[in-house]
Structures are given as C-alpha cells and as structure tokens.
mmCIF file of C-alpha atoms in Angstrom:
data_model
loop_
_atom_site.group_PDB
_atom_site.id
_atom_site.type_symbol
_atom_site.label_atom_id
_atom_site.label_comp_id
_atom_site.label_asym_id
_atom_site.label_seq_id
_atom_site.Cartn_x
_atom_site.Cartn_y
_atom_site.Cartn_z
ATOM 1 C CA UNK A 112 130.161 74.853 143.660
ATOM 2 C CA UNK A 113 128.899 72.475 146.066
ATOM 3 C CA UNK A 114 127.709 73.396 149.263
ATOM 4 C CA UNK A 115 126.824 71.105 152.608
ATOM 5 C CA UNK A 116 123.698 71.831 154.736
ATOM 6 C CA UNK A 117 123.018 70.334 158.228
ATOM 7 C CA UNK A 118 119.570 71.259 158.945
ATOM 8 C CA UNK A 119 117.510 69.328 161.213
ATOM 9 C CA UNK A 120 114.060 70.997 160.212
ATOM 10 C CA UNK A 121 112.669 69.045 157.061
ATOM 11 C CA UNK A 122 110.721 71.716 155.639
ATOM 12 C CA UNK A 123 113.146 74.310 155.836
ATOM 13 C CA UNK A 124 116.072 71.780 154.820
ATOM 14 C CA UNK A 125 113.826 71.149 151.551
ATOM 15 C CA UNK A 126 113.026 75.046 150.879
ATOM 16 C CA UNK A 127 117.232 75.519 151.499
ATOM 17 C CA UNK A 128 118.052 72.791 149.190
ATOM 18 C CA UNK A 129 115.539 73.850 146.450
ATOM 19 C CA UNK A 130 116.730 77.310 146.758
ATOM 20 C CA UNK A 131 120.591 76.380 146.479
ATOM 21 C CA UNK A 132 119.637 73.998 143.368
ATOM 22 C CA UNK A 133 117.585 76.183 141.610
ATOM 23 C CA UNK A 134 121.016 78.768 141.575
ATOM 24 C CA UNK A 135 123.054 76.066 140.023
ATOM 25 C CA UNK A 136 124.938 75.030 143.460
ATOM 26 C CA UNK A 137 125.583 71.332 144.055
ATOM 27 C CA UNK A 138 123.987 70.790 147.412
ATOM 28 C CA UNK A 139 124.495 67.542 149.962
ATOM 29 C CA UNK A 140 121.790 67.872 152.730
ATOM 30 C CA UNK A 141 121.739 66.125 156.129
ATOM 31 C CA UNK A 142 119.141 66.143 158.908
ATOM 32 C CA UNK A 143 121.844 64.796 162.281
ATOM 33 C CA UNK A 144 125.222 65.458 163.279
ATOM 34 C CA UNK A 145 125.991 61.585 162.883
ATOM 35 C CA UNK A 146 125.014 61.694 159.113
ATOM 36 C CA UNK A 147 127.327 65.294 158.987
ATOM 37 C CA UNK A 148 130.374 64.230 160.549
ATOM 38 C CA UNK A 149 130.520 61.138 158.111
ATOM 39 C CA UNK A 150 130.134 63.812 155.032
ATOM 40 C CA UNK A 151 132.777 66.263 156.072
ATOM 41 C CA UNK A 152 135.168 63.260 157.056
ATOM 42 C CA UNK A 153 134.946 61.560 153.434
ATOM 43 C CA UNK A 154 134.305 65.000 151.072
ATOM 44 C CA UNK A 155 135.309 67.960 150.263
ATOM 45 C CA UNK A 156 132.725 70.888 149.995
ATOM 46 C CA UNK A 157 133.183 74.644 149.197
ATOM 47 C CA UNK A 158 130.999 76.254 151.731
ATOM 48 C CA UNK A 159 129.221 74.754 154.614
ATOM 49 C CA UNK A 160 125.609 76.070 156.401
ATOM 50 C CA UNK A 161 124.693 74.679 159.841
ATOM 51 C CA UNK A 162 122.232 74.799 162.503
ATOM 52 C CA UNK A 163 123.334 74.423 165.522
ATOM 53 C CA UNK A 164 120.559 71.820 167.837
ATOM 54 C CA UNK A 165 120.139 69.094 165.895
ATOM 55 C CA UNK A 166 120.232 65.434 166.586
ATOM 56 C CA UNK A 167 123.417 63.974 167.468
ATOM 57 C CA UNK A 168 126.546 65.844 167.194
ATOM 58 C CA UNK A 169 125.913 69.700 167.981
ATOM 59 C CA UNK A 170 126.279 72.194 164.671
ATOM 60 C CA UNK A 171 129.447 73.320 166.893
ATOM 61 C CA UNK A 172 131.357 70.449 167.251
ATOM 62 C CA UNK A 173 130.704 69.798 163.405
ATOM 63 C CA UNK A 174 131.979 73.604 163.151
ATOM 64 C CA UNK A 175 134.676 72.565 165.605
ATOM 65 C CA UNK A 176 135.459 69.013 163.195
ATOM 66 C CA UNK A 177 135.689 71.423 159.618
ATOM 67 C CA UNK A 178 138.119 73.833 161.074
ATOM 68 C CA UNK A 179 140.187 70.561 161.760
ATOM 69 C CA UNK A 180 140.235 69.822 158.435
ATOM 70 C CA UNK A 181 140.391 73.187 156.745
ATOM 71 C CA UNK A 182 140.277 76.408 158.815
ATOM 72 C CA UNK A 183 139.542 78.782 155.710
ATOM 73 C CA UNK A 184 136.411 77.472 153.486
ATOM 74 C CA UNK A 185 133.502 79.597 154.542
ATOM 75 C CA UNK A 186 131.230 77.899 157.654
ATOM 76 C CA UNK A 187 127.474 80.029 157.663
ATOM 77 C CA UNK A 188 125.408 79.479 161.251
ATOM 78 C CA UNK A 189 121.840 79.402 160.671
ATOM 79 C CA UNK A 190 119.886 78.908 164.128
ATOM 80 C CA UNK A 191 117.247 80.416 166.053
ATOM 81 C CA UNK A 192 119.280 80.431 169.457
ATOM 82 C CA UNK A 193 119.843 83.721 169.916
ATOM 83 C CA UNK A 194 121.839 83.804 173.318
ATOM 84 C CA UNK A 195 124.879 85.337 173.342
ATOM 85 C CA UNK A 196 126.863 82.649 174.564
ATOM 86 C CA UNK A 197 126.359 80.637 171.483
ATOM 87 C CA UNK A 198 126.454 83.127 169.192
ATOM 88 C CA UNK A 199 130.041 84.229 171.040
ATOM 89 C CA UNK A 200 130.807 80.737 170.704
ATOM 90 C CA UNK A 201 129.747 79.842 167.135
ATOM 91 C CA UNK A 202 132.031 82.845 166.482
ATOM 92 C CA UNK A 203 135.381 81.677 168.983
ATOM 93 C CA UNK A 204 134.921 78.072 166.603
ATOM 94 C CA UNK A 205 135.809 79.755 163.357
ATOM 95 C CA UNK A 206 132.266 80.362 161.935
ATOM 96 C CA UNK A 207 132.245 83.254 159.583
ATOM 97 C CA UNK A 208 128.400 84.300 159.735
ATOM 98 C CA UNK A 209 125.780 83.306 162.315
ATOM 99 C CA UNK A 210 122.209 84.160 160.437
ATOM 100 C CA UNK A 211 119.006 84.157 163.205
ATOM 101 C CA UNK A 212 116.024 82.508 162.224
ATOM 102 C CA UNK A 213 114.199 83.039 160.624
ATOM 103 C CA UNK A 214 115.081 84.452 157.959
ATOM 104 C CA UNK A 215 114.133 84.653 153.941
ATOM 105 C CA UNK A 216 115.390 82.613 152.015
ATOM 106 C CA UNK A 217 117.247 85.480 149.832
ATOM 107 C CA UNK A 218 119.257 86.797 152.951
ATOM 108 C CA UNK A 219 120.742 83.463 153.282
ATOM 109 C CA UNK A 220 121.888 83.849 149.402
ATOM 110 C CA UNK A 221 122.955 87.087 149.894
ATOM 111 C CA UNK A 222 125.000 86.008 152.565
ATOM 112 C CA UNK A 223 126.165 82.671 150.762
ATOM 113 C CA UNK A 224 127.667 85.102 147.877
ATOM 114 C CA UNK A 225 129.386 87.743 149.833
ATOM 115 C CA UNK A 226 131.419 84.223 151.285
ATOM 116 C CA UNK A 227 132.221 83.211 148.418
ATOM 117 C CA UNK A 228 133.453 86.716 146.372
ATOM 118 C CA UNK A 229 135.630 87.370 149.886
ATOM 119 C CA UNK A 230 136.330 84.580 150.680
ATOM 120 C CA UNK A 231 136.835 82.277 148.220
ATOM 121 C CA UNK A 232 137.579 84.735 145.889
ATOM 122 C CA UNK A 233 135.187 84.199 143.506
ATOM 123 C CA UNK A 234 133.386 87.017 142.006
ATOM 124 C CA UNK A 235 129.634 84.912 141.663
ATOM 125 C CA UNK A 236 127.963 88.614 139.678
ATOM 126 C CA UNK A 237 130.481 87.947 137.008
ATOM 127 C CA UNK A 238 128.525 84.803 136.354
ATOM 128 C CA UNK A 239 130.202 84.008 132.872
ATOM 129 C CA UNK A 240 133.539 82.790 132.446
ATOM 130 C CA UNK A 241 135.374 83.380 129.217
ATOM 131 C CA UNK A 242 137.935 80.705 128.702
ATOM 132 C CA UNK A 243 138.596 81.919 125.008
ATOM 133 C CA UNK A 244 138.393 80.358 121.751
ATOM 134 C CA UNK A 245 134.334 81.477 122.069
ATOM 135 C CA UNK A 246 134.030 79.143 124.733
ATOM 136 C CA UNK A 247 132.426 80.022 127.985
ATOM 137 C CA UNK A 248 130.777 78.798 131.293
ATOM 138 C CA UNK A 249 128.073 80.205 133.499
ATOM 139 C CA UNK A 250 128.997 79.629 137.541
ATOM 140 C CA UNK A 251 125.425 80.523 137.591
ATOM 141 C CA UNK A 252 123.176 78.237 135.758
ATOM 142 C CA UNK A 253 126.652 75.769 135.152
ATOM 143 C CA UNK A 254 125.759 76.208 131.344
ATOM 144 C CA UNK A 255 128.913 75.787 129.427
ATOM 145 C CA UNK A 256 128.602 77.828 125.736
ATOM 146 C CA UNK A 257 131.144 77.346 122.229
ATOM 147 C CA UNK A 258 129.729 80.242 120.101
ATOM 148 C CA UNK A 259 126.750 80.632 122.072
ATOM 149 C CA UNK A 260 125.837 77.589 121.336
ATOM 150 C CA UNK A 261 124.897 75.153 124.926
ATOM 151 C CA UNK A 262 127.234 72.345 125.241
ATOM 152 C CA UNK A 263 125.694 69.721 126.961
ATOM 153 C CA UNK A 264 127.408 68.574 130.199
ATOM 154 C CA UNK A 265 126.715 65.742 132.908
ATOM 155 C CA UNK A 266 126.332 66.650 136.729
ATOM 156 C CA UNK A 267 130.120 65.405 136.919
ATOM 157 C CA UNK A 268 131.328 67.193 134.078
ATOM 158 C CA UNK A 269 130.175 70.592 135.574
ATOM 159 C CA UNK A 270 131.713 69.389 139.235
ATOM 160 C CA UNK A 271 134.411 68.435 137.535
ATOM 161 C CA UNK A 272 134.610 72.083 135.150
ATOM 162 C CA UNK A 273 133.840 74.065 137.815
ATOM 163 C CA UNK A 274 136.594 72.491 139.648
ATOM 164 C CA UNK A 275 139.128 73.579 136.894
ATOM 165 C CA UNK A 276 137.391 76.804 136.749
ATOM 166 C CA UNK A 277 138.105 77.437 140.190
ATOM 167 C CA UNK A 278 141.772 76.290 139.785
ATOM 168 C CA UNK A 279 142.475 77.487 136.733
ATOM 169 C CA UNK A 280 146.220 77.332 135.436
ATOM 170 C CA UNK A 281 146.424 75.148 138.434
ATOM 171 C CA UNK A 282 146.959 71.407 138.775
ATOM 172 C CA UNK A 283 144.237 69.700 139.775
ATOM 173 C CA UNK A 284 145.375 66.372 141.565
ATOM 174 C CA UNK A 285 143.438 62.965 141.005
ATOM 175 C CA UNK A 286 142.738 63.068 144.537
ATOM 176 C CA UNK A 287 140.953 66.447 144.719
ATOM 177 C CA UNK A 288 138.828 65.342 141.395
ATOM 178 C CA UNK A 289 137.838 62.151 143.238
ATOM 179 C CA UNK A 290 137.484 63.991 146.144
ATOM 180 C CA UNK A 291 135.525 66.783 144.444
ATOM 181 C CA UNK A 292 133.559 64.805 142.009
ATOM 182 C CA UNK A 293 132.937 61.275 143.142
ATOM 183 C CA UNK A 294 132.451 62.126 146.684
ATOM 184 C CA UNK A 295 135.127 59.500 147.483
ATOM 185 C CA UNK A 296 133.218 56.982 146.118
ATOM 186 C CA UNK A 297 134.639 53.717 144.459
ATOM 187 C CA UNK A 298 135.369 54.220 141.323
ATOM 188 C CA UNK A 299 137.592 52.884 138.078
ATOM 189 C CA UNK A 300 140.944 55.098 136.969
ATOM 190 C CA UNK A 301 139.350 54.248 133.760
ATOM 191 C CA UNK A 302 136.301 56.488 134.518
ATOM 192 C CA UNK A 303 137.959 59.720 135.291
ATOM 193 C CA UNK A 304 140.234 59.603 132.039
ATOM 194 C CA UNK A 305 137.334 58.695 130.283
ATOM 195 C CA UNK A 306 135.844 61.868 131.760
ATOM 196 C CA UNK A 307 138.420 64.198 130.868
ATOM 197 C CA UNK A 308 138.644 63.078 127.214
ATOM 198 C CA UNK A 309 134.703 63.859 127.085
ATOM 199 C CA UNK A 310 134.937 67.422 128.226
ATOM 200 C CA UNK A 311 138.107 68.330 126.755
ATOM 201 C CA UNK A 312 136.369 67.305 123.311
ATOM 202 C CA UNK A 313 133.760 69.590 124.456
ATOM 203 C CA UNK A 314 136.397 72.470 124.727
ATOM 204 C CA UNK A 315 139.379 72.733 122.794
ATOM 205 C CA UNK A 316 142.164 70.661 122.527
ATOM 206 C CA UNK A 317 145.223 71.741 124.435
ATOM 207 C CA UNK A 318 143.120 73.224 127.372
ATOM 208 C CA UNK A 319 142.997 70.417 129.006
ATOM 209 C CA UNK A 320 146.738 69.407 129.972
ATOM 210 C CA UNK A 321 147.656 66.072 131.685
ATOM 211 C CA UNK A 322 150.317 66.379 134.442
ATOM 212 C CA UNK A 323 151.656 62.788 133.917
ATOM 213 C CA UNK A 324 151.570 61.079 137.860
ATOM 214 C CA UNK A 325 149.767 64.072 139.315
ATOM 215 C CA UNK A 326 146.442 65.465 137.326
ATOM 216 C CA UNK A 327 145.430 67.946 135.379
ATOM 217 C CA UNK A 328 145.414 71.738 134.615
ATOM 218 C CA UNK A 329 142.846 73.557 132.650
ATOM 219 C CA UNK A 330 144.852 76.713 130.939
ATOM 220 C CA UNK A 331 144.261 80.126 129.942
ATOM 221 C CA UNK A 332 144.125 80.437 126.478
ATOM 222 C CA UNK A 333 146.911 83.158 126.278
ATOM 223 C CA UNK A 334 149.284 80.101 126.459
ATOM 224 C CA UNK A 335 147.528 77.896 123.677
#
C-alpha cells in the first residue's frame, strides 16, 4: 500500500515515515505544498496524511486538489490547529479524520487501519493472503510465501502484487501499473512484461492472465 505524507516538520516527517516503513507501507514524503501538488498530479496513492500550515500550498487546498481527482481514497488531517473553523473546514473539503497534535505515533496507525478496513475495504488484521496452490502474501511485512518458504520479491514486484492483491479477479490496466508502480516515470513496455513474467514464475502459472490491449488480472485459484 503506498501512502503520501505532507508534513512540513522534519523530525516528525522522519519519525512518520520510519513508522509507516517499518509496517511494510510504501511511503512518498514531502515537506511543501509545491512539492505535494506535483505528487498527487502525476501518482496515484492509496491513502493520503496532511498537515495543514506548511509552506506553499495550504494542506486544504491539497485536500481540496485530491478530492478533484478522486473523492473516495481516504485523506487523514494531522495538525496542531485546533480552531474550529479549520477543523469544520478540513471536514466540509472531504477529509475523513482530522488527528490534533500531537499525538503518538500508534494513534496515527490506528487511525491509518480503521481507513483502510472501511474504507478501502481491506481487512489489514487478516495480514496473510491465501492465493492457493500454498502460495501466500503478507499485506503486513509484503513477504510473499510458496510452502512457507519466502519468495524473494523487488520493491516493484510487491507494488506491483499488492496491486493485484487489491484487485484481485480484476483487470489491472497498464496505466494503473505504471501509475501504481513506476510513479509515472519513463519507462520501456519491455520492462513491465519483463516484470510480470518474473513474478508470475514466482507464483503459478495461469494466475497471472494477460488481457491482450488492456492488462492484467491476477485470479482466484477456484478458476485455475
């Protein structure tokens, strides 16, 4: 899963990220509103925490900018204005949680996974995924197992699993695995075929199925 934070503070940006990493989440940082606004323009992210006064654009009108773009992922405040009116208007932008600092470090990952089992519908305590044949993947530690033995996987082939995972028995298009995976960045057709071969030799074959013009699906094993 990867997650953006806009957090102006550099020591509590750094004890955030750490935090996030250490769980298994994929995690893009920024310190301004400048640097955010390019990042949400050009990727796609599962779950977004903010502060709200930081340099440049305001953690609002980033809010305001994501619920252009998608009105549904799961947007957490973190900010130590307490007044009312921001909190009221944080809320009237389409923010799903406002946390006050400060706060530990385990509230704010308490709060992350309630977001994601309600609303992404994800149930993150059910850490292991059994995709059948003895093959398995932990969400958690992004550990993928054949006979409980660890498969080895890059950092894009667990973005790229977990973005099966999440779609699973659904076609994944090229663009949402460039999207998802490269960040948008320039890249060779060549390299995400070659990518795909290399984890679906890492599965089974079959599981992986190519939608010929469109993407991919990864399938259930009831309909191997």
């Amino acid at each position: 899963m990867k997650i953006f934070l806009l957090e102006d503070d550099f020591s509590l940006n750094k004890l955030i990220y750490n935090a996030l990493e250490d769980r298994g989440f994929f995690v893009t940082s920024v310190h301004d509103g400048y640097e955010a606004m390019t990042q949400i323009l050009n990727n796609r992210y599962d779950l977004y925490i903010l502060d709200i006064n930081v340099p440049g654009f305001s953690g609002h009108e980033v809010l305001e900018q994501i619920r252009k773009i998608n009105k549904n992922l799961p947007v957490i405040i973190v900010s130590a204005q307490l007044e009312i009116d921001n909190i009221s208007k944080a809320y009237d932008l389409g923010c799903n949680d406002y946390l006050k600092k400060p706060f530990e470090l385990e509230e704010l990952i308490l709060h992350i996974k309630y977001h994601i089992k309600t609303i992404l519908k994800n149930d993150v305590d059910k850490d292991i995924i059994d995709l059948g044949f003895g093959i398995s993947f932990d969400l958690k530690d992004q550990t993928l197992y054949k006979h409980e033995h660890e498969i080895v996987l890059t950092q894009k082939e667990k973005l790229l699993l977990t973005l099966f995972i999440n779609n699973l028995d659904k076609t994944v298009t090229s663009e949402m695995i460039h999207e998802y995976v490269w960040d948008n960045k320039e890249m060779e057709a060549v390299s995400m075929r070659s990518m795909i071969h290399k984890l679906q030799k890492k599965l089974k074959s079959g599981m992986i199925v190519n939608i010929r013009g469109v993407g991919y699906k990864l399938i259930k094993k009831d309909y191997l």
